[in-house]
Coordinates of C-alpha atoms in Angstrom, one line a residue:
M1 CA -28.4 58.3 -4.8
S2 CA -25.7 60.7 -5.5
A3 CA -24.2 61.6 -8.6
R4 CA -20.9 60.9 -7.1
Q5 CA -21.9 57.8 -5.7
L6 CA -22.8 56.7 -9.2
K7 CA -19.5 57.9 -10.7
K8 CA -18.0 55.4 -8.1
L9 CA -19.7 52.8 -9.1
K10 CA -19.0 53.0 -12.6
G11 CA -15.7 53.3 -11.9
Y12 CA -15.2 56.9 -12.7
D13 CA -11.7 58.7 -12.2
Q14 CA -11.6 62.2 -12.0
T15 CA -8.4 63.3 -12.6
T16 CA -8.5 61.2 -15.8
E17 CA -11.5 62.8 -17.0
L18 CA -10.1 66.2 -16.5
K19 CA -6.6 65.3 -18.2
K20 CA -9.1 64.2 -21.2
M21 CA -11.0 67.3 -21.1
M22 CA -7.4 69.7 -21.1
G23 CA -6.2 67.0 -23.7
V24 CA -2.5 66.4 -21.0
G25 CA -1.2 62.9 -21.5
S26 CA 0.6 61.1 -24.2
E27 CA -0.8 58.1 -26.1
S28 CA 0.6 55.5 -24.2
E29 CA -0.8 57.2 -20.5
E30 CA -4.1 57.2 -22.6
E31 CA -3.8 53.4 -23.2
A32 CA -2.4 52.4 -19.9
A33 CA -4.5 54.6 -17.3
P34 CA -7.4 53.3 -17.8
E35 CA -6.6 49.7 -17.5
L36 CA -4.4 51.0 -14.3
M37 CA -7.0 53.2 -12.8
K38 CA -9.7 50.6 -13.3
P39 CA -10.9 49.6 -10.3
P40 CA -11.6 45.6 -10.0
K41 CA -15.8 45.0 -10.7
K42 CA -18.4 44.2 -8.1
K43 CA -21.4 42.6 -8.0
N44 CA -24.5 45.0 -8.1
L45 CA -26.5 44.6 -6.1
G46 CA -30.5 46.1 -6.6
F47 CA -30.6 49.5 -8.6
A48 CA -27.0 49.0 -8.8
S49 CA -27.3 46.5 -10.9
L50 CA -29.6 48.2 -13.6
I51 CA -27.6 51.1 -13.9
H52 CA -24.3 48.9 -14.3
D53 CA -26.6 47.5 -17.5
M54 CA -27.4 51.2 -18.7
P55 CA -25.4 52.1 -21.4
S56 CA -22.5 55.0 -20.0
E57 CA -22.3 58.3 -22.3
D58 CA -18.9 57.7 -23.9
E59 CA -20.9 54.5 -25.5
E60 CA -23.8 57.0 -26.6
E61 CA -21.5 59.8 -28.0
E62 CA -19.3 56.4 -29.9
P63 CA -21.7 56.3 -33.4
E64 CA -20.9 60.5 -33.4
E65 CA -17.3 59.2 -33.7
D66 CA -17.9 57.3 -35.9
L67 CA -19.8 59.7 -38.4
A68 CA -16.6 61.8 -38.5
P69 CA -14.3 62.7 -41.7
A70 CA -11.6 60.0 -42.1
A71 CA -9.2 62.4 -41.7
K72 CA -10.2 62.3 -38.0
V73 CA -10.7 58.6 -37.4
V74 CA -6.7 58.3 -35.8
P75 CA -8.3 57.7 -32.0
N76 CA -10.6 55.2 -33.5
S77 CA -8.2 53.3 -35.3
K78 CA -6.7 53.1 -31.6
K79 CA -9.6 52.5 -29.7
S80 CA -10.2 49.5 -32.4
K81 CA -6.3 47.7 -31.8
K82 CA -7.4 48.0 -28.2
K83 CA -11.2 46.0 -28.6
N84 CA -8.6 43.5 -30.7
K85 CA -6.1 43.3 -27.9
K86 CA -9.1 42.4 -26.0
K87 CA -10.7 40.1 -28.4
K88 CA -7.3 38.5 -28.5
K89 CA -6.9 38.2 -24.6
A90 CA -10.2 36.7 -24.1
A91 CA -10.0 34.3 -26.9
Q92 CA -6.6 33.4 -25.4
K93 CA -8.1 33.5 -21.8
K94 CA -11.3 31.3 -23.2
A95 CA -9.0 28.8 -24.5
D96 CA -6.7 28.1 -21.6
F97 CA -9.9 27.9 -19.2
D98 CA -11.2 25.2 -21.7
S99 CA -7.4 23.4 -22.0
I100 CA -8.0 23.8 -18.2
L101 CA -11.1 22.0 -18.3
A102 CA -10.7 19.1 -20.7
E103 CA -7.2 18.8 -18.4
F104 CA -9.4 18.5 -15.2
R105 CA -11.9 16.2 -17.4
E106 CA -8.8 13.8 -18.2
N107 CA -7.8 13.8 -14.4
Q108 CA -11.1 12.7 -13.3
E109 CA -11.4 10.0 -16.0
E110 CA -8.7 8.5 -14.8
T111 CA -9.3 9.2 -10.7
S112 CA -12.4 7.4 -11.6
K113 CA -10.7 4.2 -13.2
E114 CA -8.0 3.9 -11.3
S115 CA -10.3 4.4 -7.8
I116 CA -12.5 1.2 -8.7
D117 CA -10.1 -1.2 -6.6
D118 CA -10.2 1.5 -3.9
L119 CA -14.3 1.5 -4.3
I120 CA -14.6 -2.8 -4.0
V121 CA -11.9 -2.3 -1.1
R122 CA -14.0 -0.3 1.4
K123 CA -17.4 -2.0 -0.2
M124 CA -16.1 -5.7 0.7
A125 CA -14.8 -4.3 4.1
S126 CA -15.3 -7.1 6.0
C127 CA -14.8 -9.6 3.0
L128 CA -10.9 -8.6 2.7
R129 CA -10.4 -7.5 6.1
I130 CA -7.6 -10.1 7.3
D131 CA -6.6 -10.7 11.0
S132 CA -3.6 -12.3 10.8
K133 CA -3.5 -14.2 14.4
F134 CA -6.3 -16.0 12.9
L135 CA -4.4 -17.6 9.7
D136 CA -2.3 -20.4 12.2
P137 CA -4.0 -23.6 12.0
D138 CA -1.9 -24.8 15.1
A139 CA -3.1 -21.8 16.9
E140 CA -6.6 -22.1 16.6
L141 CA -6.0 -25.7 17.6
K142 CA -4.6 -24.5 21.1
R143 CA -7.1 -22.6 21.5
I144 CA -10.1 -25.6 20.9
F145 CA -8.0 -28.5 22.3
G146 CA -5.2 -27.1 24.8
N147 CA -1.5 -26.6 24.1
A148 CA -0.5 -30.3 24.4
A149 CA -2.5 -31.6 21.8
V150 CA 0.6 -29.2 19.4
N151 CA 3.2 -29.6 21.9
A152 CA 3.6 -33.2 21.8
D153 CA 4.2 -33.5 18.3
R154 CA 6.4 -30.7 18.1
T155 CA 8.5 -31.9 20.3
Q156 CA 9.0 -35.1 18.5
K157 CA 10.3 -33.3 15.8
K158 CA 12.2 -31.1 17.5
G159 CA 13.5 -34.5 18.8
R160 CA 14.5 -35.4 15.0
Q161 CA 15.7 -32.3 13.5
H162 CA 17.6 -28.8 15.0
Q163 CA 14.8 -25.8 15.1
R164 CA 16.3 -22.7 13.8
K165 CA 14.5 -19.5 14.1
L166 CA 13.5 -17.7 10.6
R167 CA 11.8 -15.2 9.3
G168 CA 8.6 -14.5 10.3
S169 CA 5.4 -15.8 8.2
I170 CA 1.8 -15.2 8.4
L171 CA 0.2 -17.8 6.0
V172 CA 2.3 -20.9 7.5
N173 CA 4.4 -21.0 10.7
G174 CA 8.1 -20.1 9.5
N175 CA 9.7 -21.3 12.4
S176 CA 8.8 -25.2 10.9
Q177 CA 10.2 -24.3 7.9
G178 CA 13.6 -24.6 5.9
P179 CA 16.0 -21.7 5.4
V180 CA 14.9 -19.5 2.5
I181 CA 15.9 -20.2 -1.0
S182 CA 14.8 -17.9 -4.2
G183 CA 15.8 -21.3 -6.9
G184 CA 15.5 -18.5 -9.9
L185 CA 12.4 -17.0 -8.3
G186 CA 11.0 -13.3 -8.0
C187 CA 8.4 -11.3 -7.7
S188 CA 8.0 -7.7 -9.1
E189 CA 5.4 -4.7 -10.1
D190 CA 2.6 -6.0 -12.8
E191 CA 3.3 -3.5 -15.6
K192 CA -0.4 -4.6 -17.5
Q193 CA -2.0 -3.7 -14.7
Q194 CA -3.5 -0.1 -13.8
K195 CA -1.5 1.9 -11.2
G196 CA -2.8 4.0 -8.8
G197 CA -4.8 4.6 -5.5
D198 CA -4.0 2.0 -2.3
V199 CA -4.3 -1.5 -4.7
T200 CA -0.9 -3.0 -6.1
W201 CA -0.6 -6.0 -8.5
W202 CA 2.0 -8.1 -8.3
K203 CA 3.3 -10.3 -10.5
F204 CA 5.7 -13.7 -10.0
S205 CA 8.8 -14.3 -12.2
H206 CA 11.3 -16.7 -13.0
N207 CA 14.8 -16.7 -14.3
A208 CA 16.5 -18.6 -16.9
E209 CA 17.0 -22.2 -14.8
Y210 CA 13.7 -21.8 -13.5
Q211 CA 12.6 -21.4 -16.8
K212 CA 14.3 -24.7 -18.3
M213 CA 13.3 -26.9 -15.5
Q214 CA 9.6 -25.6 -15.8
G215 CA 9.5 -27.9 -19.1
I216 CA 11.2 -30.6 -17.3
F217 CA 8.2 -30.5 -15.3
L218 CA 5.2 -30.3 -18.2
K219 CA 7.7 -33.1 -19.6
A220 CA 6.8 -35.1 -16.6
I221 CA 3.4 -33.9 -15.9
K222 CA 2.4 -35.0 -19.5
G223 CA 4.3 -38.3 -19.1
H224 CA 2.9 -38.9 -15.7
D225 CA 6.1 -39.7 -14.4
H226 CA 5.9 -38.8 -10.7
E227 CA 9.2 -40.2 -9.7
A228 CA 10.6 -37.3 -11.5
L229 CA 9.0 -34.7 -9.9
M230 CA 11.2 -36.7 -6.7
V231 CA 13.9 -36.1 -8.5
I232 CA 13.2 -32.6 -10.6
L233 CA 12.8 -30.8 -6.7
R234 CA 16.0 -32.7 -5.4
K235 CA 17.7 -30.6 -7.9
S236 CA 15.3 -27.3 -7.7
P237 CA 13.4 -27.6 -4.5
S238 CA 11.9 -24.1 -4.7
H239 CA 10.1 -25.4 -8.1
A240 CA 6.6 -24.4 -7.5
D241 CA 4.7 -26.6 -9.3
A242 CA 6.4 -29.4 -8.7
T243 CA 6.3 -29.4 -5.2
L244 CA 2.0 -28.4 -6.1
A245 CA 1.9 -32.0 -7.8
L246 CA 3.8 -33.7 -5.7
S247 CA 1.3 -32.4 -3.3
D248 CA -1.3 -33.7 -4.3
T249 CA 0.2 -36.8 -5.3
C250 CA 0.2 -37.7 -1.8
R251 CA -3.1 -36.2 -1.0
L252 CA -4.4 -38.8 -3.1
Q253 CA -2.6 -41.5 -1.8
D254 CA -4.2 -40.6 1.9
D255 CA -0.5 -39.0 2.4
T256 CA -1.9 -36.5 4.9
N257 CA 1.2 -35.8 6.6
A258 CA 3.5 -35.6 3.3
S259 CA 0.8 -33.3 1.8
K260 CA 0.5 -30.7 4.5
E261 CA 4.0 -30.0 5.0
L262 CA 4.3 -29.7 0.8
L263 CA 1.8 -27.0 1.1
E264 CA 3.5 -25.2 3.5
R265 CA 6.5 -25.4 2.4
L266 CA 5.5 -23.9 -1.0
L267 CA 3.2 -21.0 1.0
Y268 CA 6.7 -20.7 2.8
L269 CA 8.6 -19.6 -0.3
L270 CA 6.1 -17.6 -2.0
E271 CA 6.0 -15.4 0.9
Q272 CA 9.0 -15.2 1.5
N273 CA 10.2 -14.4 -2.2
L274 CA 7.3 -11.4 -2.3
H275 CA 8.4 -8.0 -2.8
P276 CA 9.2 -6.3 0.6
R277 CA 5.9 -3.7 -0.4
C278 CA 4.1 -6.4 -0.4
S279 CA 1.7 -7.2 2.3
I280 CA 0.1 -10.0 1.5
G281 CA -2.8 -9.6 4.7
S282 CA -3.3 -6.3 3.8
G283 CA -6.1 -6.8 1.1
K284 CA -4.9 -4.4 -1.0
N285 CA -2.4 -6.8 -3.0
R286 CA -3.8 -8.8 -6.4
F287 CA -2.2 -10.8 -8.8
D288 CA -3.2 -11.5 -11.9
Y289 CA -4.6 -15.6 -12.5
N290 CA -4.0 -15.4 -16.6
R291 CA 0.0 -15.2 -15.4
P292 CA 1.0 -18.8 -15.7
E293 CA 3.4 -18.4 -12.8
N294 CA 1.1 -16.6 -10.3
R295 CA -1.1 -19.7 -10.5
P296 CA 0.5 -21.6 -7.8
L297 CA 0.1 -18.7 -5.1
F298 CA -3.9 -19.6 -6.2
G299 CA -3.5 -23.2 -6.1
A300 CA -1.6 -24.2 -3.0
L301 CA -3.6 -21.9 -0.8
F302 CA -6.7 -22.8 -1.9
R303 CA -6.1 -26.4 -0.8
Y304 CA -4.5 -25.4 2.3
C305 CA -7.6 -23.8 3.3
Q306 CA -9.5 -27.0 2.4
L307 CA -6.9 -28.4 4.3
S308 CA -7.7 -26.2 7.1
A309 CA -11.2 -27.6 7.3
R310 CA -10.5 -30.6 7.0
R311 CA -8.8 -30.2 10.7
G312 CA -12.0 -28.7 12.2
C313 CA -10.4 -25.4 11.8
W314 CA -12.8 -23.6 10.7
R315 CA -12.1 -20.0 11.9
T316 CA -8.6 -20.5 10.0
A317 CA -10.0 -21.9 6.9
L318 CA -12.7 -18.2 6.7
E319 CA -9.6 -15.8 7.2
Q320 CA -7.5 -18.4 4.3
A321 CA -10.9 -18.3 1.8
K322 CA -11.1 -14.2 2.5
L323 CA -7.3 -13.6 1.8
L324 CA -7.6 -16.5 -1.7
L325 CA -10.2 -13.6 -2.1
S326 CA -8.6 -10.5 -1.9
F327 CA -6.6 -11.3 -4.7
D328 CA -8.9 -10.9 -7.2
P329 CA -12.1 -9.4 -5.5
I330 CA -13.4 -9.0 -8.9
K331 CA -13.5 -12.0 -10.8
D332 CA -12.2 -14.6 -8.4
P333 CA -10.8 -17.0 -10.6
L334 CA -11.2 -20.3 -8.4
A335 CA -14.6 -19.2 -6.6
S336 CA -13.3 -18.6 -3.6
V337 CA -16.5 -16.9 -2.5
L338 CA -18.3 -20.7 -2.3
L339 CA -16.0 -21.3 0.7
I340 CA -16.8 -18.4 2.4
P341 CA -20.7 -18.9 3.6
L342 CA -19.7 -22.5 5.1
Y343 CA -16.9 -21.6 7.3
A344 CA -18.8 -18.6 8.4
V345 CA -21.2 -20.4 10.2
R346 CA -19.2 -23.1 10.8
C347 CA -16.9 -21.2 13.2
G348 CA -20.0 -19.0 14.2
Q349 CA -19.3 -15.7 12.8
F350 CA -23.1 -15.2 11.8
H351 CA -23.6 -11.2 12.1
E352 CA -20.2 -11.2 9.4
L353 CA -21.8 -13.3 7.4
I354 CA -24.8 -11.2 7.2
E355 CA -23.0 -7.8 6.3
M356 CA -20.5 -9.9 3.9
E357 CA -23.7 -10.4 1.7
Q358 CA -24.6 -7.3 1.4
E359 CA -20.9 -6.3 0.6
L360 CA -21.0 -8.8 -2.1
A361 CA -24.1 -7.7 -3.5
H362 CA -22.4 -6.7 -6.9
R363 CA -21.2 -10.6 -7.3
N364 CA -24.8 -11.7 -6.9
V365 CA -24.6 -13.8 -3.8
E366 CA -28.1 -14.2 -3.5
S367 CA -28.3 -15.8 -6.8
M368 CA -26.3 -18.7 -5.3
P369 CA -27.9 -21.4 -3.6
N370 CA -24.5 -22.5 -0.6
W371 CA -25.1 -18.6 -0.1
C372 CA -29.0 -18.7 0.8
L373 CA -29.1 -21.9 2.7
A374 CA -25.7 -20.4 4.8
I375 CA -27.3 -16.9 5.6
A376 CA -31.0 -19.0 6.2
L377 CA -28.8 -21.5 8.9
A378 CA -27.2 -17.7 10.6
Y379 CA -30.8 -17.1 11.1
I380 CA -31.6 -20.4 12.3
Y381 CA -28.5 -20.1 14.8
L382 CA -29.3 -16.7 15.8
D383 CA -33.3 -17.8 17.0
Q384 CA -34.8 -15.8 14.0
Q385 CA -36.9 -18.1 12.6
G386 CA -39.2 -16.4 10.6
L387 CA -36.0 -14.9 9.1
A388 CA -35.0 -17.9 8.3
Q389 CA -38.0 -19.8 6.5
Q390 CA -38.2 -16.6 4.3
R391 CA -35.1 -17.2 3.0
V392 CA -35.1 -20.9 2.7
E393 CA -38.3 -19.8 0.9
E394 CA -36.6 -17.9 -1.7
C395 CA -33.7 -20.4 -2.6
L396 CA -36.4 -23.5 -3.1
K397 CA -38.2 -21.3 -5.8
K398 CA -34.7 -19.7 -7.5
F399 CA -33.7 -23.4 -7.5
P400 CA -36.2 -26.4 -7.6
G401 CA -34.1 -29.1 -7.4
L402 CA -31.9 -28.4 -5.0
L403 CA -34.8 -29.4 -2.5
L404 CA -34.6 -33.3 -2.6
K405 CA -31.0 -33.9 -3.4
V406 CA -30.7 -32.5 0.2
L407 CA -33.2 -34.6 1.5
S408 CA -31.9 -37.3 0.1
A409 CA -28.4 -36.3 1.8
I410 CA -29.7 -36.1 5.0
Q411 CA -31.9 -38.8 4.7
A412 CA -35.1 -37.9 5.3
E413 CA -38.1 -38.9 3.4
P414 CA -40.1 -36.4 1.7
G415 CA -43.7 -36.5 1.1
P416 CA -45.9 -37.8 -1.3
E417 CA -46.4 -34.2 -2.3
I418 CA -43.4 -32.8 -2.6
A419 CA -42.3 -36.5 -4.8
T420 CA -43.7 -35.7 -7.0
S421 CA -45.0 -32.2 -7.6
P422 CA -43.6 -30.8 -11.1
F423 CA -41.8 -28.2 -9.9
F424 CA -39.4 -29.2 -7.3
N425 CA -38.9 -32.1 -10.1
S426 CA -37.3 -29.5 -12.7
D427 CA -34.3 -29.7 -14.7
E428 CA -32.1 -27.4 -14.4
G429 CA -29.1 -28.3 -16.6
E430 CA -25.5 -29.1 -15.5
A431 CA -24.6 -26.1 -14.3
R432 CA -26.7 -26.0 -11.6
K433 CA -26.5 -29.6 -10.2
L434 CA -22.5 -29.0 -10.0
L435 CA -23.6 -26.4 -7.1
Y436 CA -26.1 -28.9 -5.9
E437 CA -23.5 -31.7 -5.8
L438 CA -21.0 -29.5 -3.6
I439 CA -23.5 -27.9 -0.5
C440 CA -24.5 -32.2 -0.3
Q441 CA -20.9 -32.9 -0.4
R442 CA -20.2 -30.3 2.2
E443 CA -22.6 -28.6 4.1
V444 CA -25.6 -31.7 4.1
D445 CA -24.3 -32.2 8.2
L446 CA -25.8 -28.8 8.9
W447 CA -29.3 -29.6 7.5
K448 CA -29.3 -32.7 10.3
E449 CA -30.4 -30.8 13.2
T450 CA -34.0 -30.7 14.6
K451 CA -34.5 -26.8 14.0
A452 CA -32.8 -26.5 10.7
Q453 CA -34.9 -30.0 9.0
Q454 CA -38.6 -28.2 10.7
V455 CA -37.8 -24.6 8.4
L456 CA -37.2 -26.7 5.5
T457 CA -40.0 -28.5 6.0
S458 CA -42.1 -26.2 6.5
A459 CA -40.9 -23.9 3.6
A460 CA -41.2 -26.7 0.8
Q461 CA -44.9 -26.9 2.6
S462 CA -45.6 -23.7 1.3
I463 CA -44.1 -23.8 -1.7
V464 CA -46.2 -27.2 -2.7
A465 CA -49.0 -25.3 -2.0
L466 CA -48.3 -22.1 -4.3
Q467 CA -48.7 -24.7 -7.0
L468 CA -46.0 -23.5 -8.9
P469 CA -45.4 -25.2 -13.0
A470 CA -42.2 -26.5 -13.7
S471 CA -39.0 -24.9 -14.5
K472 CA -37.8 -24.2 -17.9
N473 CA -34.7 -22.3 -17.2
R474 CA -31.5 -24.6 -18.3
F475 CA -27.9 -23.4 -16.8
N476 CA -25.8 -25.8 -19.1
K477 CA -23.0 -23.7 -19.1
V478 CA -20.6 -23.6 -15.9
P479 CA -18.2 -21.2 -15.9
P480 CA -14.5 -22.0 -15.8
Q481 CA -14.3 -20.4 -12.1
I482 CA -16.7 -23.1 -10.3
M483 CA -15.1 -25.3 -13.3
R484 CA -11.8 -24.7 -11.4
H485 CA -13.4 -25.2 -7.9
C486 CA -15.6 -28.2 -8.4
I487 CA -12.1 -30.0 -9.8
L488 CA -9.9 -28.6 -6.4
S489 CA -12.9 -30.2 -4.2
D490 CA -13.0 -33.1 -5.8
A491 CA -16.7 -33.1 -6.7
S492 CA -17.2 -36.6 -8.0
V493 CA -19.1 -34.7 -11.5
S494 CA -18.2 -36.8 -14.7
N495 CA -18.1 -35.2 -18.2
L496 CA -16.8 -32.0 -17.2
R497 CA -13.0 -31.8 -17.2
P498 CA -11.4 -30.7 -20.0
E499 CA -8.1 -32.5 -21.6
E500 CA -5.7 -29.8 -20.8
S501 CA -6.3 -29.8 -17.3
Y502 CA -4.2 -31.3 -14.3
L503 CA -4.3 -30.6 -10.9
F504 CA -1.4 -28.1 -11.0
D505 CA -3.4 -25.7 -13.5
P506 CA -6.9 -27.2 -12.8
Y507 CA -8.2 -25.8 -16.6
P508 CA -6.6 -22.9 -17.3
P509 CA -7.9 -19.2 -18.8
R510 CA -7.9 -19.6 -22.4
A511 CA -4.6 -18.7 -24.5
A512 CA -6.3 -15.0 -25.8
D513 CA -6.6 -14.2 -21.9
Q514 CA -3.4 -15.5 -20.7
V515 CA -0.8 -13.5 -20.0
V516 CA 2.5 -15.7 -21.1
S517 CA 6.1 -14.3 -20.3
Y518 CA 7.9 -17.2 -22.0
I519 CA 7.0 -19.7 -23.1
P520 CA 8.8 -23.2 -22.0
V521 CA 10.7 -25.2 -23.8
I522 CA 9.3 -29.2 -23.2
P523 CA 12.9 -31.6 -24.1
T524 CA 12.3 -34.0 -26.3
E525 CA 13.8 -38.1 -25.7
D526 CA 17.1 -37.0 -26.6
S527 CA 17.8 -33.9 -24.6
T528 CA 16.4 -34.9 -21.8
L529 CA 17.9 -33.7 -18.6
R530 CA 19.9 -36.5 -17.7
G531 CA 18.5 -38.5 -14.1
F532 CA 14.6 -37.9 -15.0
N533 CA 13.4 -40.6 -16.6
S534 CA 13.2 -42.5 -13.4
I535 CA 14.7 -43.5 -10.1
A536 CA 16.5 -46.4 -11.3
E537 CA 18.4 -44.1 -13.3
S538 CA 19.4 -42.4 -10.5
F539 CA 20.1 -45.0 -8.2
L540 CA 22.8 -46.1 -11.1
Q541 CA 24.2 -42.6 -11.3
S542 CA 24.9 -42.9 -7.8
L543 CA 26.7 -46.3 -8.7
V544 CA 28.4 -46.6 -11.6
P545 CA 30.8 -43.8 -12.8
G546 CA 30.4 -41.6 -15.5
F547 CA 27.2 -42.8 -15.6
E548 CA 25.5 -39.2 -16.8
D549 CA 28.4 -38.7 -19.1
M550 CA 26.8 -41.8 -21.3
P551 CA 25.4 -40.9 -24.6
R552 CA 21.7 -41.0 -24.9
G553 CA 19.2 -41.8 -27.5
D554 CA 21.1 -44.0 -31.1
D555 CA 24.8 -44.2 -31.7
A556 CA 27.2 -43.2 -34.8
D557 CA 26.4 -46.6 -36.2
G558 CA 22.4 -46.2 -35.8
N559 CA 22.3 -48.6 -33.3
P560 CA 20.1 -48.0 -30.1
N561 CA 20.9 -50.2 -28.2
T562 CA 24.2 -49.2 -27.8
H563 CA 23.7 -46.9 -24.3
I564 CA 21.9 -49.5 -22.7
Q565 CA 25.1 -52.6 -23.2
N566 CA 27.7 -49.7 -22.3
V567 CA 25.1 -49.9 -18.6
M568 CA 25.3 -53.7 -18.9
D569 CA 29.0 -53.9 -19.3
S570 CA 30.0 -51.4 -16.4
I571 CA 27.6 -52.9 -14.1
S572 CA 29.6 -56.3 -15.2
A573 CA 32.8 -54.7 -14.9
M574 CA 31.7 -53.6 -11.3
L575 CA 30.8 -57.0 -10.7
D576 CA 34.0 -58.5 -11.4
Q577 CA 35.6 -56.7 -8.8
M578 CA 33.3 -56.8 -6.1
R579 CA 34.2 -61.2 -6.3
T580 CA 37.6 -59.7 -6.4
V581 CA 37.5 -58.7 -3.7
R582 CA 35.5 -60.7 -1.5
G583 CA 37.7 -63.8 -2.6
T584 CA 40.6 -61.7 -1.4
E585 CA 38.6 -61.8 1.7
G586 CA 37.4 -65.2 1.4
A587 CA 41.1 -65.7 1.0
N588 CA 42.6 -65.1 4.3
E589 CA 39.4 -67.0 6.8
N590 CA 41.6 -65.6 9.9
A591 CA 41.4 -61.8 9.0
P592 CA 38.5 -60.4 11.6
N593 CA 35.6 -58.6 9.6
P594 CA 34.1 -55.4 10.5
L595 CA 30.8 -55.7 9.0
E596 CA 29.9 -59.2 10.2
E597 CA 29.1 -58.0 13.8
D598 CA 26.1 -55.7 12.7
G599 CA 25.4 -57.8 9.3
E600 CA 25.4 -55.1 7.0
D601 CA 26.5 -55.8 3.4
E602 CA 29.6 -53.9 2.5
F603 CA 27.7 -50.8 0.2
D604 CA 25.6 -49.8 3.2

């Protein structure tokens, strides 16, 4: 390699070297020239990299200059200044680089935290993919039985009342509901939850009037005053908890139609009061169950899902269960994941069920007995008997106490080897017994088919041949999600319902976990809102003038019966006026009486 090429590689500038030799140029030029004329460094390869590592002639001469007298060390001070400047610049660049790295790490951590919900959305694509066209139970009934099955009922309703065109709704049929009344309900973004990504957390809110009515509602619930619920809804038609509680009362009295109408009214009210940016069917909207204002949405949708299943609308029930899961797929406060396998098998979504099992692996659904049995049923319907028997064997090994309960529910006699097996007679605790009770209550008829019984019997005989010892694992602690699920499913299990649990709010979260925006003030007897004690008082309100203005409680003289006496006096005065009117009418016998034709009373 020639000397000219070597000089070019080293950044050699001939003009600058001539100026140095001739002593031409100012000090400022000496400082600025090397920086200006020096070309950018290139990455050297091969022998050029070795030459780059060799010290230059100037660097070899620097020690000789350092040995010169102090009077001649003026240029060295300038060089030291340049070196200090370079060191400062290098340190500053390093500090800037470190700060950039630190900021990058913080952004990465924030991004990783923010993308947890987004990762769940991607992993649970099938579970959170909701098809809104399957959320209408009437549409499913039309597909099964034809238009006549649904249109007949709608024709009767149209004859009774006028139907108006209302805003669309994906949860219920909006045209069958009344106009939207906010009534103190609101919806906004939940600032307590972490923001970021495509997932958004929302919360319902109550205004001052609604909060006052909430205290009256709690007083009526604790006093088991169901009549007061009707009065509350008359004064506040949009009260969510009162509507939900009254729907449960109608359901317990076997009035299914009234319960269904109240649930649809509540779901329509909640959906129409959502924030405009909250697209509830997208699977990317979350609600915190720890907020009491959000719980009516969970409870109403869970009950409506069960009602759709009772009507035979299994595909609708499946989509509603998936929608309920999308509100909080991590915590799943009502254990809606227990509903999905049953409804998927009922509506024939076998491949989707197998796919959802893989997506819900982080929820350990393979450790749930109903999921194990549902996957086995899916393989049976797909004519894969070998895989079905394998899944049943795995299920019975994990849950040995399930076999005898299922055989008893389908009224099948177990063989003597199975009945006396210590493995299948293991005591596994209350938690698993509760899950077995749910399976026998809802899924047992699926195992009455011949193919299913053959697979179940073959799997049981294979396990008996292994002669496994009795299981010593006891699971007595019931998770709160399963507890709420059982209460809402009317599971006949004793000694599991807590004292502070109601149907409108089953097994509420611990006080430390709840996010309370306000504490309802429960009124006392003296400060109770007038007209909420009984239907009799409501009747007296309409008859006795000034009944609402009468004082409540003890009077100034300390006599508690003064209020009752005032009511009786008012009724007596009203009856005297009625007798006077009747006497006046009786005096004129020839006067025509227009009410005699219909046989009705004057006050009808």
